[in-house]
Short mmCIF file of C-alpha atoms and ligand atoms in Angstrom, two decimals:
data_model
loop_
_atom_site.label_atom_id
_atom_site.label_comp_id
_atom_site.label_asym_id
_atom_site.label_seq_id
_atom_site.Cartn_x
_atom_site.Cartn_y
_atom_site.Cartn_z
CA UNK A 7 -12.07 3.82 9.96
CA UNK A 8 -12.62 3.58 6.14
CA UNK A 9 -12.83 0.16 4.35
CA UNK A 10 -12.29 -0.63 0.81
CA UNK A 11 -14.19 -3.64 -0.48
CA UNK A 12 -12.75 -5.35 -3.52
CA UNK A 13 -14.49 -8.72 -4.86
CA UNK A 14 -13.96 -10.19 -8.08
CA UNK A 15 -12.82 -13.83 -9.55
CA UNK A 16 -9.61 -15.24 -9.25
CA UNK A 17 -6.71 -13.45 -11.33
CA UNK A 18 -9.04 -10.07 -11.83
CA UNK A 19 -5.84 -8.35 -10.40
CA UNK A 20 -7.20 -7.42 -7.29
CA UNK A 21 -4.51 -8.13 -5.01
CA UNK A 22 -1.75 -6.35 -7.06
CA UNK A 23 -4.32 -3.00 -7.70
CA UNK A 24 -5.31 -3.60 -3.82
CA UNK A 25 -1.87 -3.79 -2.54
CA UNK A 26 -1.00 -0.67 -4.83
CA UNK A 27 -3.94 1.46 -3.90
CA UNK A 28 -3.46 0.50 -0.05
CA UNK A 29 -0.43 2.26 -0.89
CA UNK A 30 -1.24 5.27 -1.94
CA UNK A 31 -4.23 6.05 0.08
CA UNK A 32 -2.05 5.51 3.27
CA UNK A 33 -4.11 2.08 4.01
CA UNK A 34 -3.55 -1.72 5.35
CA UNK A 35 -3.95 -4.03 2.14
CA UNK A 36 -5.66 -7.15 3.83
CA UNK A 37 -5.80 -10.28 1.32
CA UNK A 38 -8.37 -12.49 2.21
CA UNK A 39 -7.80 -15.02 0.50
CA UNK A 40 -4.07 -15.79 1.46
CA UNK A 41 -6.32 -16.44 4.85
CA UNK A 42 -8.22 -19.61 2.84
CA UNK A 43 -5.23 -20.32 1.15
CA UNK A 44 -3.75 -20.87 4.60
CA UNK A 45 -6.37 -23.13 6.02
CA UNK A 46 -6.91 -25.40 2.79
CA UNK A 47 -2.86 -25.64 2.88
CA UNK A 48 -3.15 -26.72 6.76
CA UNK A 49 -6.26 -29.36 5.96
CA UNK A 50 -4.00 -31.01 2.83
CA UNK A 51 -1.43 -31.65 5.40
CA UNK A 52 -3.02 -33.22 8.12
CA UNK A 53 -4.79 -35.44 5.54
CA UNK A 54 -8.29 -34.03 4.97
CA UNK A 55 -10.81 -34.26 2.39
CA UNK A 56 -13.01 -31.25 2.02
CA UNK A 57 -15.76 -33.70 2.37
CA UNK A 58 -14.89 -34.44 5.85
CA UNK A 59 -16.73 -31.49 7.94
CA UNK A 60 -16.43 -32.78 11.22
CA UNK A 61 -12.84 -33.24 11.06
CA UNK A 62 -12.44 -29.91 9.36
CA UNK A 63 -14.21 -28.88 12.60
CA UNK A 64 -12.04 -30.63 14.66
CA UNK A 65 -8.56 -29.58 13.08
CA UNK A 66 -10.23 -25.76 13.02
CA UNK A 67 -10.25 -26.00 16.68
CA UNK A 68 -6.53 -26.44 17.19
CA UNK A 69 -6.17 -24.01 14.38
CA UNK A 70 -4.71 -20.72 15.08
CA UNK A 71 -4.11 -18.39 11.99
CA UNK A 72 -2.50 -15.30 12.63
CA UNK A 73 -2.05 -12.02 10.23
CA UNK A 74 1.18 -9.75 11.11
CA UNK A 75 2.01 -6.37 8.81
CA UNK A 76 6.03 -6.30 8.08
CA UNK A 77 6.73 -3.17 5.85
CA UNK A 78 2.84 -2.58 4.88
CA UNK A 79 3.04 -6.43 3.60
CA UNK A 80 0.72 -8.98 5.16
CA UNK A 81 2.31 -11.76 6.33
CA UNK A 82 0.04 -15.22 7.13
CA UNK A 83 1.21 -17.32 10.20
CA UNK A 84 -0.35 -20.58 10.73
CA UNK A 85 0.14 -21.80 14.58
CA UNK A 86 3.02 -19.54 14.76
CA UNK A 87 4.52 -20.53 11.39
CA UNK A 88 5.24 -17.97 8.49
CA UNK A 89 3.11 -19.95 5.56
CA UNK A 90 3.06 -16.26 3.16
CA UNK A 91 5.12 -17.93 0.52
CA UNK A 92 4.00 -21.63 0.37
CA UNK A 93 0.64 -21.06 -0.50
CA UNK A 94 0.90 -19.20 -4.04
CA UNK A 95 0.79 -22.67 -5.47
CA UNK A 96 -2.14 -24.30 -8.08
CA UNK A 97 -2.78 -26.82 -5.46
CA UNK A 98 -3.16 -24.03 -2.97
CA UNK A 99 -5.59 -22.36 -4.74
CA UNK A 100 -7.52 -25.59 -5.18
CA UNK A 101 -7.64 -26.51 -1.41
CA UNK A 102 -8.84 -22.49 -0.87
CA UNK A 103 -11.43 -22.72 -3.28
CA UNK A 104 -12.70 -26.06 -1.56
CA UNK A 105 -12.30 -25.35 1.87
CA UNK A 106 -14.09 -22.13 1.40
CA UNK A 107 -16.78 -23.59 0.05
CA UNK A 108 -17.42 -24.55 4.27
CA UNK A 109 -19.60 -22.70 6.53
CA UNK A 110 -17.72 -23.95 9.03
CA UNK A 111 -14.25 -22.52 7.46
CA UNK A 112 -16.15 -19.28 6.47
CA UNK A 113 -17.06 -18.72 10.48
CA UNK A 114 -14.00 -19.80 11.33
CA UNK A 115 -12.04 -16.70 9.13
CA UNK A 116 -15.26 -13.85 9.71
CA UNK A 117 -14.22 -12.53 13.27
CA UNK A 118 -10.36 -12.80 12.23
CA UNK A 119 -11.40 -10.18 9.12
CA UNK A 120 -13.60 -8.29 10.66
CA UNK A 121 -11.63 -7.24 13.41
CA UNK A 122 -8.43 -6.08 11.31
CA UNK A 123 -11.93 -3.68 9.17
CA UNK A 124 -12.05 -1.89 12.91
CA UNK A 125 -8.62 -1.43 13.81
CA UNK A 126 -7.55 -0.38 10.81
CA UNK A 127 -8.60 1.58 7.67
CA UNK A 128 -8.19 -0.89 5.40
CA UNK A 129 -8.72 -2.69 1.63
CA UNK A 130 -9.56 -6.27 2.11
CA UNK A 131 -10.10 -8.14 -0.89
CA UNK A 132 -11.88 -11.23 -1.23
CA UNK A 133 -14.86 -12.72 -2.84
CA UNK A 134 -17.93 -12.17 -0.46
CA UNK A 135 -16.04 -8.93 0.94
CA UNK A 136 -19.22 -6.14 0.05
CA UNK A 137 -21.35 -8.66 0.52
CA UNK A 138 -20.90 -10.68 3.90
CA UNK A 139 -17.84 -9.39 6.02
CA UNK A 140 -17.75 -5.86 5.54
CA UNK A 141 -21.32 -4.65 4.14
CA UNK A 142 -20.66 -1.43 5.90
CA UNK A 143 -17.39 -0.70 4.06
CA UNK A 144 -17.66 2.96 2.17
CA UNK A 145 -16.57 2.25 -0.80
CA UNK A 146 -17.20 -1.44 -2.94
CA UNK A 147 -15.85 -2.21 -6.01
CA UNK A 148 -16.66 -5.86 -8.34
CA UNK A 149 -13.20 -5.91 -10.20
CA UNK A 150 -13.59 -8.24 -13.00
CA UNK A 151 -11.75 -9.25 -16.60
CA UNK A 152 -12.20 -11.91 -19.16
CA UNK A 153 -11.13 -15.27 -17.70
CA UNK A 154 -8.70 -15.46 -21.28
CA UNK A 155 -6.78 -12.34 -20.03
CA UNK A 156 -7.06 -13.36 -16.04
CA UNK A 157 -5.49 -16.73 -17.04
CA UNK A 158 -3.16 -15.15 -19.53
CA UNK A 159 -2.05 -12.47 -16.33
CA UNK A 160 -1.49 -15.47 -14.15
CA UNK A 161 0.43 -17.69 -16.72
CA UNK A 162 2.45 -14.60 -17.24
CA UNK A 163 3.33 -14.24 -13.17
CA UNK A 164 4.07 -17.82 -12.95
CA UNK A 165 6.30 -18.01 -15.44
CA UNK A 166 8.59 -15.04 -14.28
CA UNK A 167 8.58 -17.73 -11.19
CA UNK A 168 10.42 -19.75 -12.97
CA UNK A 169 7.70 -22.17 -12.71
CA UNK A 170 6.32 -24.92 -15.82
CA UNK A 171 2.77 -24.13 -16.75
CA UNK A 172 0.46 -24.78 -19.55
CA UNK A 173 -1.94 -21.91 -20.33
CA UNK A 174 -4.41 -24.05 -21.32
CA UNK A 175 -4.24 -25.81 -18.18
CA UNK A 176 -4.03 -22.58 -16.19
CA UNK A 177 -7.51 -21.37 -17.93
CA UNK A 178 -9.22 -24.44 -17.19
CA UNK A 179 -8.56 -24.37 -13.48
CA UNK A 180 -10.03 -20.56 -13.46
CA UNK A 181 -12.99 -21.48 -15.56
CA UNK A 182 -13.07 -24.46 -12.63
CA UNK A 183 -12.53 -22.16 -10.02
CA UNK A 184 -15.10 -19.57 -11.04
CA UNK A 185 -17.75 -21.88 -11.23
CA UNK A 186 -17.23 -23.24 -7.64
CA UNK A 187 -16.79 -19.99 -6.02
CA UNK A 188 -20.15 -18.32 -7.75
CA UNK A 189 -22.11 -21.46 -7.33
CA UNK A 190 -21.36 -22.80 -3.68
CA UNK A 191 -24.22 -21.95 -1.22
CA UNK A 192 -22.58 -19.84 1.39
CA UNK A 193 -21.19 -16.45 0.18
CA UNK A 194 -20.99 -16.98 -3.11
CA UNK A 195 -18.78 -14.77 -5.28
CA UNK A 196 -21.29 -11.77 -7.00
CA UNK A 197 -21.23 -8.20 -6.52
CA UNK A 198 -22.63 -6.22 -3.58
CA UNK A 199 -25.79 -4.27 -5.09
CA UNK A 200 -23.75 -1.38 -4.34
CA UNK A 201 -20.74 -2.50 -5.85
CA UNK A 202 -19.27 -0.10 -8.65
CA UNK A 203 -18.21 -2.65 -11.52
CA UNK A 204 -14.98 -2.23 -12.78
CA UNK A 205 -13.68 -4.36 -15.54
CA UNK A 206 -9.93 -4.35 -15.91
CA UNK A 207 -9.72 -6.16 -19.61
CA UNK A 208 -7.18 -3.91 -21.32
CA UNK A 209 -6.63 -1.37 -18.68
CA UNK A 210 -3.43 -0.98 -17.28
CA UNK A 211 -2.78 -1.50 -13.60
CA UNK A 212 -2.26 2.36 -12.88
CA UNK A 213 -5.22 2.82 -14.78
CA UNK A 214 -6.91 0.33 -12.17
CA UNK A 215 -5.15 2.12 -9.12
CA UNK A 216 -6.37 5.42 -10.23
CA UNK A 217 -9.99 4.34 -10.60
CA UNK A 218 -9.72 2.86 -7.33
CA UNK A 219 -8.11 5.39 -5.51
CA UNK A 220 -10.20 7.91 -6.86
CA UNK A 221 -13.48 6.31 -6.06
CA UNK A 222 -12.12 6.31 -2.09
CA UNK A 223 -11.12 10.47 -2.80
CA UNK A 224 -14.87 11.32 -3.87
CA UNK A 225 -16.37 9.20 -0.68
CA UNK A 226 -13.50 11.30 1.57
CA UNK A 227 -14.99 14.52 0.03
O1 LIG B 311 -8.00 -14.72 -4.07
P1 LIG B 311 -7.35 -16.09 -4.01
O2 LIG B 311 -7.14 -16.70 -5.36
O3 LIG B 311 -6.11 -16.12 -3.18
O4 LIG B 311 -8.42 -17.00 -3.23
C1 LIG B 311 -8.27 -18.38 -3.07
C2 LIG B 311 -9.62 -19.05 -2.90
O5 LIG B 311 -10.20 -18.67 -1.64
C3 LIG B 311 -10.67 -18.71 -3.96
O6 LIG B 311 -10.82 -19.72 -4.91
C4 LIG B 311 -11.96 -18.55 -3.20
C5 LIG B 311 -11.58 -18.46 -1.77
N1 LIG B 311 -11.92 -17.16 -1.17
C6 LIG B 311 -13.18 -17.01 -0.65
O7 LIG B 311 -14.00 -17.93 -0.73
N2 LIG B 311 -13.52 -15.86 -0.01
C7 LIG B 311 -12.65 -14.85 0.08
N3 LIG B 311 -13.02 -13.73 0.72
C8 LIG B 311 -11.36 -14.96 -0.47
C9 LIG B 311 -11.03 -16.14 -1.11
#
């Protein structure tokens, strides 16, 4: 099996490149952080600060979060139920990035993405991807971009939603987001030291594909 390792900060464009790459190489595009997205939506629902570890514990246990491929696209089901579209909101992005922050969370998601790495040649993208879950993988790549163009890519995608956003508002949450995620204790987002950087300010997303998929071509030989 091969495995792709993408890390970066929120709105670098890794899932889009990912997903596209996945494509082309023939691979399964695993998105990590749909996973945490998943399990902060879960813990909002039943009520529970992030602050509260032993009932994050306790609601983990009669957690079950299950990831199903439908046409190459990963689908997220949480106790059965098909959560892939309801958690690509702000506030599920908040509850990911605080939830994660939890070893006990972390733990809880490790064996799930590790054991899609061995049956399956995949790109997983995350934040602690190189560096925690799949330190083996052949090829790792840090894809990064300004956080004014990563903000200005999301504000962009929400508002072909259809959704009301302020960019301002959008580019404070990232800044917010970036801090928490490269300062919590466990797994904190920063490149693997053999991570090739790859900074996607200005490029276009074929460009991004193309580095990508030709990095994974010169490991293949
Ligand atoms: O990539 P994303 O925006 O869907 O991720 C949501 C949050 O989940 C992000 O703020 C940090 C967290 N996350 C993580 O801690 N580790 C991962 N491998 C993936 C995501």
């Amino acid at each position: 099996m091969t495995a792709v390792a993408i890390d970066g900060p929120a709105g670098a464009g890794k899932s889009t490149a990912a997903r596209a790459a996945a494509k082309r190489l023939g691979f399964v595009y695993v998105d990590t952080g749909a996973m945490y997205r998943a399990v902060g939506c879960r813990m909002r629902a039943l009520g529970i600060a992030a602050g509260e570890v032993e009932r994050v514990e306790q609601a983990l246990e009669g957690l079950e979060v299950t990831i199903r491929f439908s046409n190459g696209e990963q689908r997220v089901l949480v106790n059965g139920e098909d959560v892939t579209g309801s958690i690509r909101t702000p506030d599920a992005s908040r509850a990911a990035s605080e939830f994660s922050a939890l070893p006990c969370v972390r733990r809880f998601l490790f064996d799930l993405q590790q054991d899609l790495a061995k049956k399956n040649s995949v790109i997983m993208d995350g934040r602690d991807i190189g560096t925690v879950v799949l330190p083996w993988a052949q090829v790792k790549i840090f894809l990064t971009a300004s956080p004014e163009e990563r903000a200005r890519r999301r504000f962009e995608e929400l508002k072909a939603k259809g959704e009301e956003v302020s960019y301002d508002e959008i580019l404070s949450d990232m800044k917010e987001r970036d801090y928490q995620d490269s300062h919590r204790e466990i797994a904190p987002l920063r490149p693997a030291e053999d991570a090739v950087l790859l900074d996607s300010t200005g490029l276009t997303l074929d460009e991004v594909v193309e580095r990508i998929a030709s990095l994974v071509e010169a490991k293949r030989g």
